[in-house]
Coordinates of C-alpha atoms in Angstrom, one line a residue:
M1 CA 2.3 -17.9 -16.2
L2 CA -1.1 -15.7 -18.5
D3 CA -0.7 -12.8 -20.7
R4 CA -4.4 -12.3 -21.4
P5 CA -5.8 -9.3 -23.2
K6 CA -9.4 -10.2 -22.1
V7 CA -9.8 -7.7 -19.0
V8 CA -8.1 -5.2 -22.1
L9 CA -9.5 -3.5 -24.9
F10 CA -8.2 -2.1 -27.8
A11 CA -9.6 0.3 -29.5
V12 CA -9.3 4.5 -30.6
V13 CA -12.8 5.0 -30.0
L14 CA -15.2 8.1 -30.6
F15 CA -16.3 9.8 -27.5
L16 CA -20.3 9.6 -27.9
A17 CA -22.1 11.9 -25.6
C18 CA -25.4 10.3 -25.5
G19 CA -27.5 7.9 -22.5
A20 CA -29.6 8.8 -19.6
N21 CA -29.4 12.1 -18.5
S22 CA -28.3 10.3 -14.6
V23 CA -25.2 9.6 -15.9
I24 CA -21.8 11.4 -15.9
R25 CA -19.7 10.6 -18.6
Y26 CA -15.3 10.7 -18.2
E27 CA -13.5 9.9 -21.6
V28 CA -9.5 10.2 -21.2
A29 CA -7.5 10.4 -23.9
P30 CA -3.6 9.5 -23.2
S31 CA -0.7 11.2 -25.4
A32 CA 2.5 9.1 -24.5
E33 CA 4.3 12.4 -26.9
S34 CA 3.6 15.2 -24.0
N35 CA 2.8 13.4 -20.9
L36 CA -0.6 14.2 -20.5
L37 CA -4.3 12.7 -20.2
H38 CA -6.6 14.5 -22.1
V39 CA -10.6 14.2 -19.7
R40 CA -14.0 15.1 -21.4
M41 CA -16.6 14.9 -19.2
T42 CA -20.4 15.1 -20.9
L43 CA -23.1 16.0 -18.3
S44 CA -26.7 17.0 -18.3
T45 CA -27.0 20.0 -16.9
K46 CA -30.3 22.6 -15.3
G47 CA -30.1 26.5 -14.1
D48 CA -27.4 28.6 -15.0
A49 CA -23.9 27.2 -13.6
L50 CA -22.8 24.2 -11.9
D51 CA -19.5 23.6 -10.1
L52 CA -17.0 21.2 -11.1
Q53 CA -13.9 21.0 -7.7
M54 CA -10.9 18.3 -7.9
P55 CA -10.2 16.7 -4.9
N56 CA -7.2 18.4 -2.4
W57 CA -7.1 14.0 -0.8
A58 CA -7.2 11.0 -1.4
P59 CA -8.9 8.3 1.0
G60 CA -6.2 6.3 2.5
S61 CA -3.6 9.0 2.0
Y62 CA -4.6 11.2 4.7
R63 CA -2.3 14.4 3.6
L64 CA -3.8 17.7 1.4
V65 CA -1.8 17.4 -1.9
D66 CA -2.9 20.6 -3.8
N67 CA -4.0 18.2 -7.2
Y68 CA -5.4 21.4 -8.4
R69 CA -2.6 22.3 -9.8
N70 CA -2.4 20.2 -12.5
V71 CA -5.1 20.9 -13.9
Q72 CA -4.6 22.3 -17.8
S73 CA -6.1 24.1 -20.4
F74 CA -10.2 23.9 -18.2
S75 CA -12.4 25.2 -20.7
A76 CA -16.6 23.9 -21.3
R77 CA -18.9 23.6 -24.3
G78 CA -22.3 23.8 -25.1
A79 CA -24.4 20.6 -26.5
N80 CA -24.7 22.9 -29.4
G81 CA -21.0 23.4 -29.4
A82 CA -20.4 26.9 -28.3
A83 CA -17.7 28.0 -26.3
L84 CA -19.5 28.5 -22.5
A85 CA -17.8 31.3 -20.5
T86 CA -15.7 29.3 -17.0
E87 CA -14.5 31.3 -13.9
K88 CA -12.3 29.9 -10.9
P89 CA -14.1 31.0 -7.3
D90 CA -11.5 29.7 -5.3
N91 CA -8.4 27.2 -5.8
N92 CA -10.6 24.1 -5.8
T93 CA -13.3 25.1 -7.9
W94 CA -14.6 26.0 -11.8
R95 CA -17.8 27.8 -12.3
V96 CA -19.5 27.1 -15.9
R97 CA -21.7 29.3 -17.0
T98 CA -24.0 27.0 -18.2
S99 CA -26.3 29.9 -20.8
G100 CA -29.6 27.4 -20.6
Q101 CA -27.7 24.3 -22.1
S102 CA -29.4 21.1 -21.5
S103 CA -25.9 18.9 -21.9
V104 CA -22.5 20.4 -21.1
V105 CA -18.8 18.9 -22.5
V106 CA -16.0 19.6 -20.0
S107 CA -12.2 19.3 -21.0
Y108 CA -9.5 19.6 -19.5
S109 CA -5.8 18.0 -19.0
I110 CA -4.0 16.5 -16.1
P111 CA 0.2 16.0 -16.7
N112 CA 1.0 11.6 -16.6
S113 CA 3.9 10.4 -17.2
Y114 CA 5.0 7.8 -20.1
T115 CA 7.6 5.2 -18.6
A116 CA 8.8 2.2 -19.7
G117 CA 6.3 2.3 -22.4
A118 CA 3.4 2.5 -19.7
M119 CA 0.8 4.9 -17.9
H120 CA -0.7 4.9 -14.8
Y121 CA -3.1 7.4 -12.6
S122 CA -5.0 8.0 -10.3
G123 CA -8.9 9.5 -9.9
P124 CA -8.7 11.8 -7.3
S125 CA -6.1 13.7 -9.0
T126 CA -7.4 13.0 -12.5
Y127 CA -11.1 13.5 -12.3
L128 CA -13.1 16.5 -11.3
Y129 CA -16.8 16.1 -10.1
V130 CA -19.3 18.0 -10.4
V131 CA -20.3 19.7 -6.5
G132 CA -23.7 18.2 -5.4
R133 CA -24.2 15.0 -7.9
I134 CA -21.3 12.7 -6.3
S135 CA -24.5 10.3 -5.9
E136 CA -24.8 10.2 -9.2
E137 CA -23.8 6.7 -12.1
C138 CA -20.7 7.4 -13.9
R139 CA -19.2 5.9 -17.1
L140 CA -15.7 6.0 -18.4
R141 CA -14.0 5.5 -21.4
V142 CA -10.6 5.1 -22.3
A143 CA -9.4 6.4 -25.7
V144 CA -5.8 4.3 -26.0
P145 CA -3.6 4.4 -29.2
E146 CA -3.9 0.6 -31.5
G147 CA -1.7 -1.4 -29.2
W148 CA -2.5 -0.4 -25.9
R149 CA -3.9 -2.1 -22.9
V150 CA -6.2 -0.9 -20.4
A151 CA -6.5 -2.3 -17.2
V152 CA -9.5 -1.3 -14.3
G153 CA -11.0 -2.7 -11.2
L154 CA -14.0 -1.0 -13.0
D155 CA -16.5 -3.5 -15.1
E156 CA -16.8 -3.7 -18.4
V157 CA -19.5 -2.2 -20.1
A158 CA -21.0 -4.8 -22.3
D159 CA -20.1 -4.4 -26.2
A160 CA -18.9 -1.0 -25.3
P161 CA -15.0 -1.2 -26.1
N162 CA -13.0 0.0 -23.3
E163 CA -16.0 1.7 -21.4
F164 CA -16.4 0.8 -17.8
R165 CA -19.0 2.0 -15.2
A166 CA -19.1 3.2 -12.2
D167 CA -22.3 3.9 -9.4
D168 CA -20.5 7.3 -8.3
Y169 CA -17.7 9.6 -8.3
D170 CA -16.2 7.3 -5.3
V171 CA -16.2 4.4 -7.1
L172 CA -14.6 5.9 -10.0
A173 CA -11.9 7.5 -7.8
D174 CA -11.7 4.6 -6.7
N175 CA -10.0 2.8 -9.4
P176 CA -6.9 3.3 -11.1
V177 CA -5.8 3.0 -14.2
T178 CA -2.8 1.5 -16.1
L179 CA -2.5 1.8 -19.7
G180 CA -0.2 1.2 -22.4
D181 CA 2.9 -1.5 -22.2
F182 CA 2.6 -3.9 -19.2
L183 CA 2.7 -7.6 -18.8
L184 CA -0.3 -9.2 -17.4
D185 CA -1.3 -12.9 -15.4
E186 CA -4.6 -13.7 -14.2
Y187 CA -5.1 -16.5 -11.4
R188 CA -9.1 -16.9 -10.2
S189 CA -9.8 -17.4 -6.6
Y190 CA -13.9 -18.1 -5.6
G191 CA -14.5 -17.8 -9.0
K192 CA -13.5 -14.4 -9.6
P193 CA -10.9 -13.2 -12.1
H194 CA -7.8 -11.4 -10.4
F195 CA -5.2 -9.4 -12.9
I196 CA -1.9 -8.9 -11.8
V197 CA -0.4 -5.9 -14.1
L198 CA 3.2 -5.0 -14.3
R199 CA 4.7 -1.8 -15.3
G200 CA 8.4 -0.3 -15.1
A201 CA 11.8 -1.0 -16.7
T202 CA 12.5 -4.1 -14.5
R203 CA 9.0 -6.0 -14.8
A204 CA 10.6 -8.8 -16.7
D205 CA 12.5 -9.1 -13.4
V206 CA 10.1 -10.0 -11.6
D207 CA 9.5 -14.0 -10.9
R208 CA 5.9 -13.7 -12.7
P209 CA 5.0 -17.2 -11.4
R210 CA 6.2 -16.8 -7.2
L211 CA 4.5 -13.5 -7.9
I212 CA 1.1 -15.3 -8.5
N213 CA 1.3 -17.7 -6.2
I214 CA 1.7 -14.9 -3.4
C215 CA -1.0 -13.0 -4.7
K216 CA -3.7 -16.2 -5.1
S217 CA -2.5 -17.2 -1.5
I218 CA -3.3 -14.0 0.1
T219 CA -6.2 -14.1 -1.5
D220 CA -7.4 -16.9 -0.5
T221 CA -6.3 -16.3 3.4
Q222 CA -8.2 -13.6 3.5
G223 CA -11.0 -14.4 1.5
A224 CA -11.5 -17.4 3.6
F225 CA -11.0 -15.3 6.8
F226 CA -14.1 -12.9 5.8
G227 CA -16.4 -15.8 3.8
G228 CA -15.7 -14.9 0.5
L229 CA -14.6 -11.9 -1.9
P230 CA -16.8 -8.3 -2.0
Y231 CA -16.2 -7.1 -5.5
N232 CA -16.8 -8.8 -9.4
K233 CA -12.8 -8.6 -10.3
Y234 CA -9.4 -7.7 -8.6
V235 CA -6.7 -6.1 -10.1
W236 CA -2.7 -5.6 -8.5
H237 CA -1.5 -2.6 -10.6
F238 CA 2.4 -3.0 -9.4
N239 CA 4.9 -0.4 -10.7
V240 CA 8.3 -2.3 -10.5
T241 CA 11.4 -1.2 -9.0
D242 CA 15.2 -2.3 -9.5
S243 CA 15.5 -3.5 -5.5
V244 CA 15.7 -6.7 -3.5
D245 CA 12.6 -5.5 -0.9
G246 CA 10.9 -2.7 0.5
G247 CA 7.4 -1.3 -1.2
G248 CA 4.4 1.2 -0.3
G249 CA 0.5 1.2 -1.7
L250 CA -3.1 2.2 -1.7
E251 CA -5.7 0.4 -1.0
H252 CA -8.6 0.5 -3.1
L253 CA -12.4 -0.8 -3.6
S254 CA -11.6 -3.8 -6.2
S255 CA -7.6 -3.0 -6.8
T256 CA -4.4 -1.5 -5.3
Q257 CA -1.6 0.4 -6.9
I258 CA 1.8 -1.1 -5.6
T259 CA 5.4 0.0 -5.8
L260 CA 6.8 -3.6 -5.4
A261 CA 10.4 -4.4 -5.7
S262 CA 11.4 -6.7 -8.0
G263 CA 13.2 -9.0 -5.6
L264 CA 9.7 -9.6 -4.1
G265 CA 11.4 -9.2 -0.8
P266 CA 9.6 -10.2 3.1
R267 CA 8.6 -6.6 3.1
V268 CA 7.3 -5.8 0.4
V269 CA 5.2 -9.3 0.5
S270 CA 3.5 -7.6 3.7
V271 CA 2.8 -4.7 1.4
I272 CA 0.8 -6.9 -1.0
S273 CA -1.4 -8.1 2.3
H274 CA -1.8 -5.1 3.8
E275 CA -3.1 -3.7 0.9
F276 CA -5.4 -6.6 0.1
F277 CA -6.7 -6.0 3.8
H278 CA -8.0 -2.6 3.5
L279 CA -10.5 -4.3 0.8
W280 CA -12.5 -5.1 4.3
N281 CA -10.7 -2.9 6.7
V282 CA -10.9 0.8 5.2
K283 CA -12.8 0.2 2.6
R284 CA -15.8 -1.4 3.8
I285 CA -15.1 -1.9 7.6
R286 CA -14.7 1.9 8.3
S287 CA -15.5 4.9 10.6
K288 CA -18.5 6.9 9.6
P289 CA -16.5 9.8 8.5
L290 CA -14.0 7.5 6.3
G291 CA -17.4 7.7 3.4
P292 CA -19.1 9.2 1.3
F293 CA -15.8 11.7 1.3
D294 CA -15.8 15.4 1.6
Y295 CA -13.0 15.5 -1.0
L296 CA -11.3 19.2 0.2
K297 CA -10.9 18.5 4.1
L298 CA -9.4 16.0 5.5
P299 CA -11.7 13.7 7.7
R300 CA -11.8 13.4 11.3
T301 CA -11.7 9.6 13.4
G302 CA -10.3 8.1 16.2
A303 CA -10.0 5.1 15.0
L304 CA -6.8 4.8 12.2
W305 CA -4.8 2.8 14.2
W306 CA -7.1 0.2 13.7
L307 CA -7.9 1.0 10.2
E308 CA -4.6 1.3 9.1
G309 CA -2.3 -0.6 11.9
V310 CA -4.3 -3.9 13.2
T311 CA -5.0 -3.8 9.1
D312 CA -0.8 -4.1 8.7
Y313 CA -1.0 -6.7 11.9
Y314 CA -3.5 -8.7 10.5
A315 CA -1.3 -8.9 7.2
D316 CA 1.4 -9.7 8.9
V317 CA -0.6 -12.7 10.8
L318 CA -2.5 -13.9 8.3
L319 CA 0.4 -14.4 6.0
V320 CA 1.9 -16.7 8.6
R321 CA -2.0 -18.8 8.3
S322 CA -1.4 -18.6 4.7
G323 CA 2.1 -20.3 4.8
L324 CA 3.9 -17.4 3.5
W325 CA 6.0 -16.9 6.8
D326 CA 6.9 -18.5 9.4
A327 CA 6.0 -17.9 12.8
N328 CA 9.5 -16.2 13.1
Q329 CA 8.8 -13.6 10.4
L330 CA 5.7 -12.5 12.2
H331 CA 8.0 -12.3 15.7
D332 CA 10.5 -10.3 13.7
A333 CA 7.6 -8.4 12.2
L334 CA 6.6 -8.0 16.5
I335 CA 9.2 -6.8 17.2
S336 CA 10.3 -4.6 14.3
N337 CA 7.0 -2.5 14.9
L338 CA 7.5 -2.7 18.9
T339 CA 11.5 -1.1 18.2
S340 CA 9.9 1.5 16.1
V341 CA 6.8 2.6 19.0
R342 CA 9.5 2.5 21.6
A343 CA 12.1 4.8 19.5
R344 CA 9.7 7.8 20.3
R345 CA 9.1 9.8 23.3
E346 CA 6.2 11.5 22.1
R347 CA 4.1 8.3 23.2
L348 CA 4.4 9.0 26.3
E349 CA 2.3 12.1 25.5
V350 CA -0.3 10.9 22.4
S351 CA -2.4 8.0 22.9
P352 CA -3.3 5.9 19.9
Y353 CA -6.9 7.5 19.4
E354 CA -5.3 11.0 19.4
S355 CA -2.7 10.3 17.2
S356 CA -5.6 9.2 14.5
W357 CA -8.1 12.0 15.9
R358 CA -5.8 14.5 14.8
V359 CA -4.1 14.1 11.9
S360 CA -5.5 16.5 10.0
E361 CA -4.2 19.1 12.3
A362 CA -0.3 17.3 11.7
A363 CA 2.0 19.3 9.5
N364 CA 0.2 22.6 9.6
G365 CA -2.5 21.4 8.8
R366 CA -1.8 19.4 5.4
G367 CA -2.0 15.9 7.3
N368 CA 0.5 13.0 8.0
S369 CA 0.6 9.4 9.7
Q370 CA 3.4 10.4 11.9
G371 CA 2.7 14.2 12.4
F372 CA 2.7 14.2 16.3
G373 CA 5.5 11.9 16.4
V374 CA 3.1 8.8 16.5
S375 CA 2.9 6.1 13.8
Y376 CA -0.5 4.8 14.0
Y377 CA 0.5 2.0 11.7
N378 CA 3.0 1.2 14.3
T379 CA 1.2 2.1 17.5
G380 CA -1.6 -0.1 16.2
W381 CA 0.3 -3.1 14.6
I382 CA 1.3 -3.2 18.4
V383 CA -2.0 -2.9 19.9
G384 CA -3.6 -4.6 17.6
F385 CA -2.0 -7.6 18.7
C386 CA -2.3 -6.7 22.4
L387 CA -5.8 -6.8 21.7
D388 CA -5.3 -10.0 20.6
A389 CA -3.8 -11.9 23.6
E390 CA -5.6 -10.6 26.1
L391 CA -9.0 -11.2 24.2
R392 CA -7.9 -15.1 24.2
S393 CA -6.2 -14.9 27.4
V394 CA -9.3 -14.1 29.0
T395 CA -11.4 -16.6 26.9
G396 CA -9.4 -19.4 27.3
G397 CA -9.3 -18.8 23.4
K398 CA -12.9 -19.3 23.0
H399 CA -12.7 -16.0 21.9
T400 CA -9.9 -13.6 19.3
L401 CA -9.5 -10.1 17.9
D402 CA -10.7 -12.5 15.0
D403 CA -14.6 -12.3 16.2
V404 CA -13.8 -8.9 16.7
T405 CA -12.7 -8.0 13.1
R406 CA -15.8 -10.0 11.3
A407 CA -18.3 -8.7 13.8
L408 CA -17.5 -5.1 12.6
W409 CA -17.7 -6.4 8.9
E410 CA -21.5 -7.9 9.2
L411 CA -21.7 -4.1 11.0
C412 CA -20.9 -2.7 7.8
K413 CA -21.1 -4.7 5.0
D414 CA -23.5 -4.5 1.6
S415 CA -22.5 -1.0 2.1
K416 CA -23.6 0.0 5.2
P417 CA -22.7 3.8 6.4
G418 CA -19.9 2.2 8.9
F419 CA -19.2 2.6 12.8
E420 CA -19.4 4.8 15.0
E421 CA -16.2 5.9 16.7
D422 CA -16.6 3.5 20.2
E423 CA -17.8 0.2 17.9
I424 CA -14.7 -1.5 18.4
R425 CA -14.7 -1.2 22.4
K426 CA -18.0 -2.2 22.0
Q427 CA -17.0 -5.2 20.8
L428 CA -13.8 -6.0 22.3
V429 CA -16.4 -6.1 25.5
R430 CA -19.0 -8.0 23.7
F431 CA -16.2 -10.8 23.4
G432 CA -14.4 -10.3 26.3
G433 CA -16.2 -8.7 28.8
E434 CA -15.8 -5.2 31.1
R435 CA -11.4 -6.3 31.7
L436 CA -11.6 -6.0 28.0
G437 CA -13.0 -2.3 27.4
A438 CA -10.8 -1.4 31.1
Y439 CA -8.0 -2.8 29.1
Y440 CA -9.3 -0.5 25.6
D441 CA -9.3 1.9 27.4
Q442 CA -5.4 2.1 28.9
I443 CA -3.9 1.1 25.4
V444 CA -6.4 2.9 23.4
M445 CA -7.3 6.0 24.6
K446 CA -4.0 6.7 26.9
P447 CA -0.9 7.8 26.0
G448 CA 2.3 5.9 27.4
D449 CA 4.4 2.7 27.6
I450 CA 2.1 -0.3 26.5
N451 CA 3.5 -3.6 28.3
V452 CA 3.9 -5.8 25.4
E453 CA 5.9 -8.5 27.5
S454 CA 3.6 -9.2 29.5
Q455 CA 1.1 -9.8 27.0
L456 CA 3.9 -11.8 25.5
A457 CA 3.6 -13.7 28.5
K458 CA 0.0 -14.9 27.9
L459 CA 1.0 -16.6 24.9
G460 CA 4.1 -18.5 26.5
V461 CA 7.2 -16.6 25.0
A462 CA 9.4 -14.1 25.8
I463 CA 11.5 -11.5 24.0
E464 CA 15.9 -11.6 24.8
Q465 CA 18.5 -10.2 23.4
K466 CA 21.6 -11.8 23.0
E467 CA 24.9 -10.7 21.3
E468 CA 25.8 -12.6 18.0
P469 CA 29.4 -13.0 16.4
F470 CA 30.0 -11.8 13.0
A471 CA 32.7 -11.6 10.4
D472 CA 32.5 -7.9 9.7
V473 CA 33.8 -6.6 6.4
G474 CA 34.1 -3.0 7.9
F475 CA 32.3 -1.1 5.0
D476 CA 29.3 -0.2 4.0
W477 CA 27.6 -0.1 0.1
S478 CA 25.0 -0.5 -1.9
A479 CA 24.2 -1.4 -5.6
D480 CA 24.5 0.8 -8.2
K481 CA 23.9 -0.6 -11.6
E482 CA 25.0 2.6 -13.0
A483 CA 28.3 2.1 -12.4
K484 CA 27.7 -1.9 -12.9
G485 CA 28.9 -2.5 -9.3
A486 CA 28.5 -2.1 -5.4
R487 CA 29.6 1.5 -4.5
V488 CA 31.7 1.3 -1.3
R489 CA 29.9 3.8 0.9
R490 CA 31.8 4.2 3.8
I491 CA 34.5 3.3 5.4
R492 CA 34.1 1.9 9.4
V493 CA 37.2 0.3 10.1
E494 CA 40.1 1.7 8.0
A495 CA 42.9 -1.0 9.6
A496 CA 40.3 -4.2 8.0
V497 CA 39.6 -2.8 4.2
G498 CA 43.4 -2.7 2.6
G499 CA 43.4 0.4 1.5
L500 CA 39.9 0.5 -0.2
Q501 CA 37.9 4.0 -0.6
E502 CA 34.6 5.7 -0.4
G503 CA 33.1 5.7 -3.8
D504 CA 35.5 2.7 -4.7
I505 CA 32.4 0.1 -7.5
I506 CA 33.4 -3.7 -6.9
V507 CA 33.2 -5.7 -9.9
S508 CA 34.3 -8.8 -8.6
V509 CA 35.2 -10.8 -5.5
D510 CA 38.1 -13.8 -4.8
G511 CA 38.1 -13.7 -8.8
T512 CA 34.3 -14.4 -9.1
R513 CA 32.4 -11.5 -11.1
L514 CA 29.6 -9.7 -9.3
P515 CA 26.3 -9.2 -11.8
S516 CA 25.6 -5.6 -13.3
D517 CA 22.0 -6.0 -14.7
T518 CA 20.1 -4.7 -12.0
N519 CA 20.7 -3.6 -8.6
K520 CA 19.1 -6.9 -7.3
N521 CA 21.0 -9.3 -8.4
I522 CA 24.1 -7.0 -7.6
A523 CA 22.8 -6.6 -3.9
T524 CA 21.5 -10.1 -3.6
A525 CA 25.3 -12.1 -5.1
L526 CA 27.3 -9.5 -3.0
S527 CA 25.4 -10.6 0.6
Q528 CA 25.9 -13.8 -0.4
T529 CA 29.3 -13.4 -0.7
F530 CA 29.9 -11.4 2.9
S531 CA 27.5 -13.8 4.3
K532 CA 30.0 -16.7 4.0
A533 CA 32.9 -14.7 5.4
G534 CA 35.4 -15.8 7.4
V535 CA 36.7 -13.6 10.6
G536 CA 40.6 -13.4 9.5
V537 CA 40.1 -14.9 6.0
S538 CA 41.2 -12.4 3.4
M539 CA 39.1 -11.5 0.3
K540 CA 40.8 -9.6 -2.8
L541 CA 38.4 -7.3 -3.9
L542 CA 38.5 -5.8 -8.0
V543 CA 37.6 -2.2 -8.0
V544 CA 37.1 0.5 -10.5
R545 CA 38.4 3.7 -9.0
G546 CA 38.9 6.7 -11.5
G547 CA 38.7 4.8 -14.6
G548 CA 40.7 1.8 -13.5
E549 CA 40.9 -1.3 -12.3
V550 CA 42.6 -1.7 -8.5
E551 CA 43.0 -5.1 -6.4
V552 CA 42.4 -4.1 -2.7
T553 CA 42.3 -6.9 0.3
V554 CA 39.8 -6.7 3.0
I555 CA 40.4 -8.6 6.1
P556 CA 37.1 -9.5 7.9
F557 CA 37.3 -9.3 11.6
F558 CA 35.6 -10.3 14.8
A559 CA 32.5 -8.2 15.9
T560 CA 29.5 -8.9 17.4
R561 CA 25.6 -7.5 16.8
T562 CA 22.5 -7.6 19.2
V563 CA 20.0 -9.6 18.1
T564 CA 16.3 -9.3 19.3
K565 CA 14.0 -12.7 19.3
I566 CA 10.9 -14.0 21.0
V567 CA 11.6 -17.2 22.4
E568 CA 9.5 -19.7 24.4
S569 CA 9.1 -19.2 28.4
Q570 CA 11.1 -21.5 30.4
N571 CA 8.0 -21.9 32.6
C572 CA 5.4 -22.0 29.4
T573 CA 2.5 -23.8 30.0
Q574 CA 0.4 -26.6 27.7
E575 CA -2.3 -24.0 27.6
Q576 CA -0.1 -20.5 26.6
R577 CA 1.3 -22.8 23.9
A578 CA -2.1 -23.9 22.6
L579 CA -3.2 -20.3 22.9
R580 CA 0.3 -19.3 20.8
R581 CA -0.5 -22.2 18.5
A582 CA -4.4 -20.7 17.9
W583 CA -2.9 -17.7 17.2
Y584 CA -0.8 -18.6 14.3
R585 CA -2.7 -21.3 12.9
P586 CA -6.8 -21.6 14.4
G587 CA -7.9 -25.3 14.7
L588 CA -4.3 -26.6 14.9

């Protein structure tokens, strides 16, 4: 467990508007008191005017967000310090009348939130860009108060405290920044430094050695999958929440930002793996419309089912190969995604390709990953599995979807311009023959049910549903740290709960007090207690109600629930078993 400041430098520095004319310089100065980021741009200029714009969407999040609304106190000055006239030709654009000045300093502010001693921001909602000059080199200087630290995935500028460089605006905008008071850990993979940044009020509740192991295992496994790591350093920006599991994130070229459940449950581990796999799939393995970007208009590509959904598929498959998950957890992920897909009737009308291609039309033209009732995440996971199983079956295990993914990497790495819309199909045919092309057309290009059961059978397994008995306590609850216990949310069976009421706060079970410090600890303790409950064996609950304590008796009763599992088929062959083992762990 390390807390090294070498990735972050401390100092309040003066902004120097000097250097090569081809460099556009940004300075960001946070204000904890006003919850603002003060941004200053310095750039050379020619002509009578220049236009600046604020991105209206962020790569990786395919929806319009109107970032222009957050720009405050916009102003511009020439090299001589004189104020320059500015105009607003449209919502997203600021025009500066340069009056023959050779350089311009633009200033503005962006709202931010100073929470639990730290601030965090994303590039597309913070940095204006100069129209027509996105390809120019950028420099970022972060002017922080004494004692603040800064973490960002950009390369440092030598001998320049808190200054970082980016090849162009796309790279600058694609690197979020955390600054202030945060926990910092470090590990190395493939000889490169990786930094784990934890912010938020419950950051100290995270099992940091376990999180380091999770991140390093994912890094090592995915680095081995692709044959190395495509960056100089990497930053995990974690915003920690008080919960057992769950989270979300957004990928970047040399970092990610993730909402992290402090309990480090399996779902958030999958999110961590997903966002890291995006280093390749989306950020570098991408269809051509996904870069360089038009920051005012959502891109149109039919490959989001691959770029997001197959990323999700590999995130889970590679967790098994890393040893962080077992095969049953991968099976559960398949069932969960399949259940979500089959719950939506729109799958019979909208193909995976169309759900990707038309994302910019969803939500009245503002974008939405489920705007047409078909999620390219869930559907892409299932399509990825089916294509993988088909390749393994057709080629007798000689080729897999791994080969297709690595072939796309070879086409796109080293800053190549991306693949054409039909390239995934071409690579499937390359490794599996025309049969794979026809199968692609069937499950990617056409709407309808996907026969996952037949693909599972090729690996010698089947979906099985059975009724599982359990002791039901008769009510629903959730952790409530503010109330220092577990809140009763819904009474389902009055006869079982002995006068328990909705809104009661459970503080003790059979004389054992529940923890009250975090939602994670409350939920974990009560879940473990109820999992050991016996049918007909009474439980005494001490609850807080109306300012006083009341004891109630709950008697769990016999109930059943439908459990869906993937099990080995009775007629599974040795060949199918070998294909399945190779799916879990190639080379076994």
